[in-house]
CSV table of C-alpha atoms and ligand atoms in Angstrom, one decimal:
chain,number,residue,atom,x,y,z
A,23,MET,CA,-38.0,-104.9,-90.3
A,24,ALA,CA,-34.7,-105.2,-88.4
A,25,ASN,CA,-35.0,-105.9,-84.6
A,26,LEU,CA,-34.2,-102.5,-83.0
A,27,GLY,CA,-33.2,-104.2,-79.7
A,28,ILE,CA,-29.9,-104.9,-81.5
A,29,PRO,CA,-27.8,-101.8,-80.9
A,30,GLN,CA,-26.4,-101.6,-84.5
A,31,ASN,CA,-30.0,-101.4,-85.9
A,32,THR,CA,-31.0,-98.6,-83.5
A,33,ILE,CA,-27.8,-96.7,-84.4
A,34,GLU,CA,-28.5,-97.1,-88.1
A,35,ILE,CA,-32.1,-95.8,-87.9
A,36,LEU,CA,-31.1,-92.8,-85.7
A,37,GLN,CA,-28.4,-91.8,-88.2
A,38,LYS,CA,-30.7,-92.2,-91.2
A,39,TYR,CA,-33.1,-89.7,-89.7
A,40,HIS,CA,-30.4,-87.5,-88.1
A,41,PHE,CA,-32.3,-87.9,-84.8
A,42,ASN,CA,-31.3,-85.7,-81.9
A,43,PHE,CA,-32.1,-87.0,-78.4
A,44,GLN,CA,-34.3,-84.6,-76.4
A,45,LYS,CA,-33.3,-84.7,-72.8
A,46,LYS,CA,-36.5,-82.8,-71.8
A,47,TYR,CA,-38.5,-85.9,-72.9
A,48,GLY,CA,-36.5,-88.4,-70.9
A,49,GLN,CA,-35.3,-90.2,-74.1
A,50,ASN,CA,-33.3,-93.3,-73.3
A,51,PHE,CA,-34.0,-96.1,-75.8
A,52,LEU,CA,-33.7,-99.7,-75.0
A,53,ILE,CA,-30.9,-101.7,-76.8
A,54,ASP,CA,-31.1,-105.1,-75.1
A,55,THR,CA,-33.2,-107.9,-76.6
A,56,SER,CA,-33.2,-110.0,-73.3
A,57,VAL,CA,-34.6,-107.1,-71.3
A,58,LEU,CA,-37.3,-106.5,-74.0
A,59,GLU,CA,-38.2,-110.2,-73.9
A,60,ARG,CA,-38.4,-110.1,-70.1
A,61,ILE,CA,-40.8,-107.0,-70.2
A,62,ILE,CA,-43.1,-108.8,-72.6
A,63,ALA,CA,-43.1,-112.0,-70.6
A,64,ALA,CA,-43.8,-110.0,-67.3
A,65,ALA,CA,-46.7,-108.2,-68.9
A,66,GLN,CA,-48.3,-111.6,-69.8
A,67,ILE,CA,-49.6,-110.3,-73.1
A,68,THR,CA,-51.8,-112.4,-75.3
A,69,LYS,CA,-53.5,-111.9,-78.7
A,70,GLU,CA,-56.7,-111.0,-76.7
A,71,ASP,CA,-55.0,-107.9,-75.3
A,72,CYS,CA,-55.2,-104.2,-76.2
A,73,VAL,CA,-51.9,-102.6,-75.0
A,74,LEU,CA,-51.3,-99.0,-74.5
A,75,GLU,CA,-47.6,-98.1,-74.8
A,76,ILE,CA,-46.5,-94.7,-73.5
A,77,GLY,CA,-43.5,-93.2,-75.3
A,78,PRO,CA,-42.6,-95.8,-78.0
A,79,GLY,CA,-39.5,-93.8,-79.0
A,80,ILE,CA,-38.3,-95.4,-82.3
A,81,GLY,CA,-40.6,-98.4,-81.8
A,82,THR,CA,-38.2,-100.9,-80.3
A,83,MET,CA,-40.6,-102.3,-77.7
A,84,THR,CA,-43.6,-101.6,-79.9
A,85,GLN,CA,-42.4,-104.2,-82.4
A,86,TYR,CA,-42.3,-106.8,-79.6
A,87,LEU,CA,-45.7,-105.7,-78.3
A,88,ALA,CA,-47.2,-105.9,-81.9
A,89,GLU,CA,-46.0,-109.5,-82.2
A,90,ALA,CA,-47.6,-110.5,-78.9
A,91,ALA,CA,-50.8,-108.5,-78.5
A,92,GLY,CA,-54.0,-108.2,-80.5
A,93,GLN,CA,-53.7,-104.5,-80.7
A,94,VAL,CA,-51.2,-101.8,-79.7
A,95,VAL,CA,-51.9,-98.0,-79.2
A,96,ALA,CA,-48.6,-96.1,-78.8
A,97,VAL,CA,-48.6,-92.5,-77.6
A,98,GLU,CA,-45.5,-90.4,-78.4
A,99,ILE,CA,-45.0,-86.7,-77.6
A,100,ASP,CA,-42.0,-86.1,-79.9
A,101,LYS,CA,-43.1,-85.4,-83.4
A,102,ALA,CA,-39.6,-86.0,-84.8
A,103,LEU,CA,-40.2,-89.7,-83.9
A,104,ILE,CA,-43.4,-90.0,-85.9
A,105,PRO,CA,-41.8,-90.5,-89.4
A,106,ILE,CA,-39.3,-93.0,-87.8
A,107,LEU,CA,-42.2,-95.0,-86.3
A,108,ALA,CA,-44.0,-95.0,-89.6
A,109,GLU,CA,-41.0,-96.9,-91.0
A,110,THR,CA,-40.1,-99.2,-88.1
A,111,LEU,CA,-43.8,-100.2,-87.5
A,112,ALA,CA,-44.8,-100.4,-91.2
A,113,PRO,CA,-45.1,-104.2,-91.1
A,114,TYR,CA,-47.6,-104.2,-88.3
A,115,GLU,CA,-51.3,-103.6,-89.0
A,116,ASN,CA,-52.3,-103.8,-85.4
A,117,VAL,CA,-50.5,-100.7,-84.2
A,118,THR,CA,-51.9,-97.2,-84.0
A,119,VAL,CA,-49.4,-94.3,-83.2
A,120,ILE,CA,-50.8,-91.2,-81.7
A,121,ASN,CA,-48.7,-88.0,-81.5
A,122,ALA,CA,-49.7,-86.5,-78.2
A,123,ASP,CA,-48.7,-85.8,-74.6
A,124,VAL,CA,-50.1,-88.7,-72.6
A,125,LEU,CA,-50.8,-86.5,-69.6
A,126,LYS,CA,-53.2,-84.4,-71.7
A,127,LEU,CA,-54.9,-87.4,-73.4
A,128,ASP,CA,-58.3,-88.8,-72.3
A,129,VAL,CA,-57.0,-92.4,-71.9
A,130,ARG,CA,-60.3,-93.5,-70.6
A,131,GLN,CA,-62.0,-92.5,-73.8
A,132,LEU,CA,-59.2,-94.0,-75.8
A,133,ALA,CA,-59.7,-97.4,-74.0
A,134,GLU,CA,-63.4,-97.1,-74.7
A,135,GLU,CA,-62.9,-96.5,-78.4
A,136,LYS,CA,-60.2,-99.1,-78.9
A,137,ASN,CA,-61.3,-101.8,-76.6
A,138,GLY,CA,-64.9,-101.3,-75.9
A,139,GLY,CA,-64.3,-100.4,-72.3
A,140,LYS,CA,-62.6,-103.8,-71.5
A,141,PRO,CA,-59.5,-103.6,-69.3
A,142,ILE,CA,-56.3,-102.7,-71.2
A,143,LYS,CA,-52.7,-103.4,-70.3
A,144,VAL,CA,-50.2,-100.6,-70.1
A,145,VAL,CA,-46.5,-101.3,-71.0
A,146,ALA,CA,-43.9,-98.7,-71.1
A,147,ASN,CA,-40.3,-97.7,-70.7
A,148,LEU,CA,-41.4,-94.5,-69.0
A,149,PRO,CA,-39.9,-91.0,-69.3
A,150,TYR,CA,-38.6,-90.8,-65.7
A,151,TYR,CA,-39.5,-87.1,-65.2
A,152,ILE,CA,-43.2,-87.8,-65.2
A,153,THR,CA,-43.4,-91.4,-63.8
A,154,THR,CA,-45.6,-90.5,-60.8
A,155,PRO,CA,-48.2,-88.3,-62.6
A,156,ILE,CA,-48.5,-91.0,-65.4
A,157,ILE,CA,-49.1,-93.8,-62.9
A,158,MET,CA,-51.5,-91.8,-60.7
A,159,GLY,CA,-53.3,-90.4,-63.7
A,160,LEU,CA,-54.0,-93.9,-65.0
A,161,PHE,CA,-55.2,-95.2,-61.6
A,162,GLU,CA,-57.3,-92.1,-60.6
A,163,SER,CA,-59.0,-91.5,-63.9
A,164,GLY,CA,-60.7,-94.9,-63.8
A,165,VAL,CA,-59.2,-96.2,-67.0
A,166,PRO,CA,-60.2,-99.9,-67.1
A,167,LEU,CA,-56.8,-101.7,-66.4
A,168,ASP,CA,-55.5,-105.2,-66.0
A,169,SER,CA,-51.9,-104.2,-65.2
A,170,ILE,CA,-49.2,-101.6,-65.8
A,171,THR,CA,-45.7,-103.0,-66.6
A,172,ILE,CA,-43.2,-100.3,-66.6
A,173,MET,CA,-39.5,-99.4,-66.6
A,174,VAL,CA,-38.9,-96.8,-63.9
A,175,GLN,CA,-35.9,-95.5,-61.9
A,176,LYS,CA,-34.8,-98.3,-59.6
A,177,GLU,CA,-35.4,-96.2,-56.4
A,178,VAL,CA,-38.9,-95.3,-57.5
A,179,ALA,CA,-39.7,-99.0,-58.1
A,180,GLU,CA,-38.4,-99.8,-54.6
A,181,ARG,CA,-40.5,-97.0,-53.1
A,182,MET,CA,-43.7,-98.5,-54.7
A,183,GLN,CA,-43.1,-101.8,-52.8
A,184,MET,CA,-42.2,-100.4,-49.4
A,185,GLY,CA,-44.2,-100.9,-46.2
A,186,PRO,CA,-44.6,-98.8,-43.0
A,187,GLY,CA,-41.6,-97.9,-40.9
A,188,THR,CA,-39.1,-97.8,-43.7
A,189,LYS,CA,-37.3,-94.6,-44.9
A,190,ASP,CA,-38.7,-94.8,-48.5
A,191,TYR,CA,-42.3,-95.5,-47.5
A,192,GLY,CA,-44.5,-92.6,-48.5
A,193,ALA,CA,-47.5,-91.3,-50.4
A,194,LEU,CA,-46.5,-93.2,-53.6
A,195,SER,CA,-46.2,-96.5,-51.8
A,196,LEU,CA,-49.6,-96.1,-50.3
A,197,ALA,CA,-51.3,-95.0,-53.5
A,198,VAL,CA,-49.8,-97.8,-55.6
A,199,GLN,CA,-50.6,-100.4,-53.1
A,200,TYR,CA,-54.2,-99.2,-52.7
A,201,TYR,CA,-54.8,-99.7,-56.5
A,202,ALA,CA,-52.4,-102.6,-57.3
A,203,LYS,CA,-50.1,-105.3,-56.3
A,204,PRO,CA,-46.5,-104.2,-57.1
A,205,GLU,CA,-43.8,-106.7,-58.1
A,206,ILE,CA,-40.3,-105.8,-59.3
A,207,VAL,CA,-39.5,-108.2,-62.1
A,208,ALA,CA,-36.1,-107.1,-63.3
A,209,ASN,CA,-33.2,-104.7,-62.5
A,210,VAL,CA,-31.8,-103.1,-65.6
A,211,PRO,CA,-28.4,-101.4,-65.7
A,212,PRO,CA,-27.6,-98.2,-67.6
A,213,ASN,CA,-25.7,-99.9,-70.4
A,214,CYS,CA,-29.0,-101.4,-71.7
A,215,PHE,CA,-30.0,-98.0,-73.1
A,216,ILE,CA,-28.8,-95.4,-75.6
A,217,PRO,CA,-27.9,-92.8,-74.3
A,218,ARG,CA,-27.1,-94.3,-70.9
A,219,PRO,CA,-29.2,-92.9,-68.0
A,220,THR,CA,-27.4,-91.7,-64.9
A,221,VAL,CA,-29.5,-93.9,-62.7
A,222,GLY,CA,-30.3,-97.6,-62.4
A,223,SER,CA,-33.7,-98.8,-63.7
A,224,ALA,CA,-36.1,-101.5,-62.8
A,225,VAL,CA,-39.1,-103.1,-64.4
A,226,ILE,CA,-42.1,-103.3,-62.1
A,227,ARG,CA,-45.5,-104.9,-62.7
A,228,LEU,CA,-48.5,-103.3,-61.0
A,229,THR,CA,-51.5,-105.7,-61.1
A,230,ARG,CA,-54.7,-103.9,-60.6
A,231,HIS,CA,-56.7,-105.1,-57.5
A,232,ARG,CA,-60.2,-106.3,-58.5
A,233,GLU,CA,-61.5,-105.1,-55.2
A,234,PRO,CA,-59.8,-102.4,-53.1
A,235,PRO,CA,-57.7,-104.1,-50.4
A,236,VAL,CA,-59.1,-101.9,-47.6
A,237,ASP,CA,-62.5,-100.7,-46.7
A,238,VAL,CA,-62.5,-96.9,-47.0
A,239,ARG,CA,-65.6,-94.8,-47.4
A,240,ASP,CA,-63.9,-91.9,-49.2
A,241,ASP,CA,-60.6,-92.6,-50.9
A,242,HIS,CA,-60.0,-89.0,-51.8
A,243,HIS,CA,-60.3,-88.1,-48.1
A,244,MET,CA,-57.9,-90.9,-47.2
A,245,PHE,CA,-55.3,-89.7,-49.7
A,246,ALA,CA,-55.7,-86.1,-48.5
A,247,LEU,CA,-54.7,-87.5,-45.0
A,248,VAL,CA,-51.8,-89.4,-46.5
A,249,ARG,CA,-50.5,-86.4,-48.4
A,250,ALA,CA,-50.8,-84.1,-45.3
A,251,SER,CA,-49.0,-86.6,-43.1
A,252,PHE,CA,-46.1,-87.2,-45.5
A,253,ASN,CA,-45.8,-83.5,-46.3
A,254,GLN,CA,-44.9,-82.9,-42.7
A,255,ARG,CA,-42.9,-86.1,-42.1
A,256,ARG,CA,-41.1,-84.9,-39.1
A,257,LYS,CA,-44.2,-83.8,-37.2
A,258,THR,CA,-46.5,-86.2,-35.3
A,259,LEU,CA,-49.5,-87.2,-37.2
A,260,ALA,CA,-51.8,-85.2,-34.9
A,261,ASN,CA,-49.8,-82.0,-35.5
A,262,GLY,CA,-49.4,-82.7,-39.3
A,263,LEU,CA,-53.1,-83.3,-39.9
A,264,SER,CA,-54.4,-80.4,-37.7
A,265,ASN,CA,-51.9,-78.0,-39.3
A,266,ASP,CA,-53.1,-78.8,-42.8
A,267,PRO,CA,-55.1,-75.9,-44.1
A,268,GLN,CA,-57.3,-78.1,-46.4
A,269,LEU,CA,-58.4,-80.7,-43.9
A,270,HIS,CA,-60.0,-78.5,-41.3
A,271,LEU,CA,-59.3,-81.0,-38.5
A,272,GLY,CA,-58.9,-80.1,-34.8
A,273,ARG,CA,-56.0,-81.6,-32.8
A,274,GLU,CA,-58.5,-83.1,-30.3
A,275,GLN,CA,-60.5,-84.7,-33.1
A,276,VAL,CA,-57.4,-86.4,-34.5
A,277,THR,CA,-56.1,-87.6,-31.1
A,278,ALA,CA,-59.5,-89.0,-30.2
A,279,ALA,CA,-59.6,-90.9,-33.5
A,280,LEU,CA,-56.1,-92.2,-32.9
A,281,GLU,CA,-57.0,-93.3,-29.4
A,282,LYS,CA,-60.0,-95.2,-30.8
A,283,MET,CA,-57.5,-97.0,-33.0
A,284,GLY,CA,-55.3,-97.8,-30.0
A,285,LEU,CA,-52.5,-95.4,-31.2
A,286,PRO,CA,-50.7,-92.9,-29.1
A,287,ALA,CA,-51.1,-89.1,-29.8
A,288,THR,CA,-47.4,-89.0,-30.6
A,289,VAL,CA,-47.6,-91.5,-33.5
A,290,ARG,CA,-46.0,-90.5,-36.8
A,291,GLY,CA,-47.7,-91.0,-40.2
A,292,GLU,CA,-44.9,-93.1,-41.6
A,293,THR,CA,-45.7,-95.9,-39.2
A,294,LEU,CA,-49.3,-96.3,-40.3
A,295,SER,CA,-50.3,-99.1,-42.7
A,296,LEU,CA,-52.8,-98.6,-45.6
A,297,GLU,CA,-55.4,-100.3,-43.5
A,298,GLN,CA,-54.8,-97.8,-40.6
A,299,PHE,CA,-55.0,-94.8,-42.9
A,300,ALA,CA,-58.3,-96.2,-44.2
A,301,GLN,CA,-59.6,-96.6,-40.6
A,302,LEU,CA,-58.4,-93.2,-39.6
A,303,SER,CA,-60.2,-91.6,-42.6
A,304,ASN,CA,-63.4,-93.5,-41.8
A,305,LEU,CA,-63.3,-92.2,-38.2
A,306,LEU,CA,-62.5,-88.6,-39.2
A,307,LYS,CA,-65.0,-88.4,-42.0
A,308,GLY,CA,-67.9,-89.6,-39.9
A,309,LYS,CA,-70.9,-91.5,-41.3
B,413,LIG,N1,-40.1,-97.1,-75.6
B,413,LIG,C1,-38.8,-96.6,-76.1
B,413,LIG,C2,-37.7,-97.6,-75.7
B,413,LIG,O1,-37.9,-98.3,-74.8
B,413,LIG,O2,-36.7,-97.6,-76.3
B,413,LIG,C3,-38.5,-95.2,-75.6
B,413,LIG,C4,-38.5,-95.0,-74.1
B,413,LIG,S1,-37.9,-93.4,-73.6
B,413,LIG,C5,-37.4,-93.8,-71.9
B,413,LIG,C6,-39.4,-92.5,-73.2
B,413,LIG,C7,-40.2,-92.1,-74.4
B,413,LIG,O3,-41.4,-91.3,-74.0
B,413,LIG,C8,-39.5,-91.1,-75.4
B,413,LIG,O4,-39.7,-91.6,-76.7
B,413,LIG,C9,-40.2,-89.8,-75.2
B,413,LIG,O5,-40.2,-88.9,-76.3
B,413,LIG,C10,-41.6,-90.2,-74.8
B,413,LIG,N2,-42.3,-89.2,-74.0
B,413,LIG,C11,-41.8,-88.3,-73.0
B,413,LIG,N3,-42.8,-87.6,-72.5
B,413,LIG,C12,-44.0,-88.0,-73.0
B,413,LIG,C13,-45.3,-87.6,-72.8
B,413,LIG,N4,-45.7,-86.7,-72.0
B,413,LIG,N5,-46.3,-88.3,-73.6
B,413,LIG,C14,-45.9,-89.2,-74.4
B,413,LIG,N6,-44.7,-89.6,-74.7
B,413,LIG,C15,-43.7,-89.0,-74.0
């Protein structure tokens, strides 16, 4: 089968099937062999690995994954792509294609069935319109994971790596860093895709922490605090948290906890580190 990373081969298969790109599915297909090689290298895939690919498109990256991995499970929402994948992936016996919306799929059960509950690797050139729900869904649902290596919008990749006190630091940075170590491994310009996206892209590897990096008693409570403080970014943390209807916290309770942490009552959420959010959650949640 021809390498679809070569633009001419992609164009030929798209024409053969009269394929129409669906904007609503975030379809931008990779046409650059060196980017594909870098993604596979960054994901550190071996023949021992079971890889979940989200959105295989016409199977460009799937071909590379099938060569490198023991097993590949590829989940594609667009049924118009299924006959194309049947042709482009025909030579590979270690690939299963599932026609489904990944957000509605029980990935944990899939990992159990395909890999006996051992950690899987996720590799994807993600549809950008659902980047955050896909990543958070994977982390929060308790799917056994080694790493997630994904192409995302460049700004989103940068946000995942940010620390306190920067403009782009937010709930996504804290969530990603609680679950994993983020490392941007490549910047990818629009001309590496067909059709060209309007934004720059980056490949980021999120290596799952074996142990959580902070000691927090109730991580759901911590993330409720994180969301409330970044929802009201311009307010002080004490106001933001005591105004939140779901948290049921009094202003005095919050300022007392901040004082215990050596922080002023006027502190803003965007200056707190993950460790400080964990500490605050432990103080407010009680024993
Ligand atoms: N992997 C291919 C490549 O690199 O050329 C295609 C990447 S394209 C950016 C994103 C792919 O995800 C498309 O094939 C799109 O149809 C698929 N997709 C979009 N939303 C999805 C969803 N909710 N579940 C599964 N696949 C989805």
